[in-house]
Amino acid sequence: RNGRKHFIAVDPESIPSIIEEKIKILQEEKIEIEKIIPTLKKQQNLLRQKTTAEVYEGFEGFKTIFREILTELKKGDSYEAFVIEQAIDEPERLRLLFTRHNKFLKAKDIVLRLLANENMRNVFEDIYGKIFLKKYTKIRYTKQKIPVGITIYNDKVITHISEDNKIMSFKIRNKKLAEMYRSYFDEIWSKARP
């Protein structure tokens, strides 16, 4: 009347049935939400996995990476590495670093799988000796060219290059990237020869 709305109160005895209807609707919504909670948690975890990048310079930075690997990996873990070419006249400190690192891995029961170019077989045997290689490493050789050193462990990928006789290492923490590199490594590993 005259542009005004008029309301009539509901019978007070119907209030409990209205509340029951609302409770029923909320319970149905709760069931639907509970169904999607696992998916929401997965998405939340993916968002938490932050990608980071770090640069390590020089031999001390290179050593730091190998210390981190030993610290982060636990008994029974493993990691992979594409090996760059080494020369028989490599600096003694580099040979010692790798020798010690492999002994620590063995002591902690951590498996390191190495992939190297076929032309490195004799070089490695000359540098480290056949007995050491058999005892402390799992190494396979491939005809595929390996342009840079790549280390893969947990959710990290480290690329190693030598520039002006100085080692540079670039570490990227990203689970998907690590999985992709590990898959690529496994593919080559399956075709490589011991």
XYZ file of C-alpha atoms in Angstrom:
194
model
C 0.000 0.000 0.000
C 1.331 3.297 -1.110
C 4.785 1.803 -1.992
C 5.295 0.202 1.386
C 5.907 -3.479 2.068
C 4.098 -5.200 4.833
C 5.263 -8.366 6.557
C 3.427 -10.857 8.663
C 5.324 -12.748 11.350
C 5.742 -16.474 10.921
C 4.116 -18.762 13.365
C 6.692 -19.142 16.184
C 6.120 -22.901 16.227
C 7.657 -23.157 12.702
C 11.014 -21.649 13.821
C 12.503 -25.028 14.909
C 11.706 -26.566 11.507
C 13.300 -23.562 9.737
C 16.443 -24.007 11.864
C 16.423 -27.767 11.140
C 16.277 -27.016 7.404
C 19.229 -24.606 7.697
C 21.197 -27.177 9.729
C 20.529 -29.791 7.031
C 21.800 -27.438 4.312
C 24.937 -26.600 6.358
C 25.645 -30.301 6.942
C 25.419 -30.977 3.198
C 27.787 -28.078 2.531
C 30.164 -29.387 5.213
C 30.284 -32.807 3.499
C 31.063 -31.163 0.143
C 33.812 -29.024 1.685
C 35.349 -32.049 3.433
C 35.576 -33.761 0.034
C 37.707 -30.960 -1.435
C 39.965 -30.370 1.588
C 42.671 -32.839 0.365
C 42.833 -31.028 -2.986
C 43.063 -27.662 -1.244
C 45.878 -28.956 0.985
C 47.835 -30.182 -2.037
C 47.485 -26.797 -3.694
C 48.543 -25.078 -0.500
C 51.650 -27.274 -0.246
C 52.557 -26.486 -3.844
C 52.359 -22.779 -3.069
C 54.600 -23.268 -0.033
C 57.312 -24.871 -2.157
C 59.198 -21.732 -2.862
C 61.678 -21.603 -5.715
C 65.044 -20.169 -4.773
C 68.314 -19.637 -6.624
C 71.820 -19.259 -5.210
C 75.235 -18.726 -6.782
C 78.428 -20.229 -5.353
C 81.764 -18.936 -6.578
C 85.197 -20.462 -6.431
C 86.503 -23.597 -4.830
C 85.192 -22.653 -1.366
C 81.675 -22.293 -2.782
C 82.070 -25.650 -4.511
C 83.103 -27.252 -1.188
C 80.113 -25.645 0.531
C 77.740 -27.397 -1.874
C 79.222 -30.798 -1.085
C 79.026 -30.091 2.664
C 75.345 -29.192 2.243
C 74.700 -32.435 0.389
C 76.258 -34.435 3.220
C 74.262 -32.469 5.794
C 70.888 -32.696 4.061
C 70.941 -36.297 2.863
C 70.203 -39.061 5.339
C 71.091 -42.734 5.503
C 69.628 -44.598 2.544
C 69.141 -41.453 0.427
C 70.662 -41.106 -3.000
C 71.523 -38.401 -5.470
C 72.659 -38.092 -9.045
C 75.296 -36.161 -10.957
C 76.267 -35.587 -14.561
C 80.060 -35.350 -14.475
C 81.940 -32.770 -16.528
C 85.229 -33.678 -18.097
C 88.184 -33.757 -15.792
C 91.841 -33.858 -16.669
C 94.496 -36.078 -15.157
C 96.296 -32.923 -14.037
C 93.258 -31.599 -12.109
C 94.269 -29.746 -8.954
C 95.017 -32.116 -6.084
C 92.515 -30.309 -3.834
C 89.678 -31.192 -6.241
C 90.680 -34.860 -6.294
C 90.885 -34.863 -2.487
C 87.475 -33.207 -2.191
C 85.823 -35.868 -4.364
C 87.698 -38.703 -2.649
C 86.683 -37.541 0.844
C 83.147 -36.791 -0.239
C 82.678 -40.302 -1.657
C 84.081 -41.874 1.517
C 81.672 -39.821 3.656
C 78.789 -40.879 1.420
C 79.734 -44.532 1.839
C 79.988 -44.098 5.631
C 76.503 -42.517 5.736
C 75.106 -45.168 3.351
C 74.174 -42.542 0.755
C 74.214 -43.672 -2.866
C 75.711 -41.415 -5.531
C 75.001 -42.306 -9.138
C 77.374 -40.674 -11.619
C 77.031 -40.354 -15.375
C 80.164 -39.469 -17.319
C 81.107 -39.331 -20.947
C 82.749 -42.532 -22.216
C 86.040 -40.734 -22.851
C 86.330 -40.118 -19.076
C 86.608 -43.821 -18.159
C 90.406 -43.987 -18.396
C 90.844 -40.530 -16.882
C 88.810 -41.495 -13.792
C 90.674 -44.771 -13.443
C 93.988 -42.870 -13.596
C 92.856 -40.190 -11.120
C 90.980 -42.339 -8.586
C 91.940 -45.937 -9.392
C 89.673 -48.818 -10.364
C 89.384 -50.140 -6.822
C 88.249 -46.781 -5.423
C 85.704 -46.331 -8.215
C 84.202 -49.768 -7.638
C 84.125 -49.409 -3.859
C 82.866 -45.844 -3.516
C 80.867 -44.954 -6.612
C 78.119 -46.136 -8.902
C 79.273 -44.796 -12.218
C 78.122 -45.389 -15.754
C 79.514 -44.066 -18.984
C 77.600 -42.719 -21.953
C 78.478 -41.593 -25.445
C 76.185 -38.627 -24.907
C 77.966 -35.301 -24.522
C 77.679 -33.777 -21.065
C 78.266 -30.028 -21.461
C 78.164 -29.000 -17.782
C 78.259 -30.674 -14.403
C 74.799 -31.126 -12.909
C 74.048 -32.380 -9.414
C 70.504 -33.400 -8.452
C 69.462 -34.049 -4.866
C 66.179 -33.723 -2.999
C 64.451 -30.747 -4.625
C 67.653 -29.071 -5.818
C 69.495 -28.877 -9.129
C 73.024 -27.479 -9.203
C 74.775 -26.569 -12.437
C 78.575 -26.360 -12.276
C 80.708 -24.549 -14.825
C 84.308 -23.475 -14.976
C 84.939 -19.937 -16.122
C 88.433 -18.442 -16.273
C 89.703 -21.374 -14.161
C 87.137 -20.526 -11.490
C 84.295 -22.865 -10.535
C 80.809 -21.338 -10.577
C 77.813 -23.256 -9.249
C 74.172 -22.259 -9.622
C 71.735 -23.957 -7.235
C 68.011 -23.882 -7.942
C 65.552 -25.236 -5.412
C 62.430 -26.357 -7.260
C 60.810 -29.765 -6.847
C 59.417 -29.984 -10.385
C 62.748 -29.003 -11.947
C 64.578 -31.611 -9.834
C 62.052 -34.276 -10.858
C 62.487 -33.401 -14.548
C 66.299 -33.569 -14.337
C 66.145 -36.823 -12.365
C 63.856 -38.341 -14.993
C 66.275 -37.279 -17.731
C 69.179 -38.725 -15.718
C 67.326 -42.047 -15.270
C 66.661 -42.252 -18.994
C 70.359 -41.865 -19.841
C 71.393 -44.095 -16.907
C 69.260 -46.953 -18.263
C 71.160 -46.843 -21.578
C 74.657 -46.159 -20.192
C 77.325 -48.813 -19.554
C 79.060 -49.552 -16.239
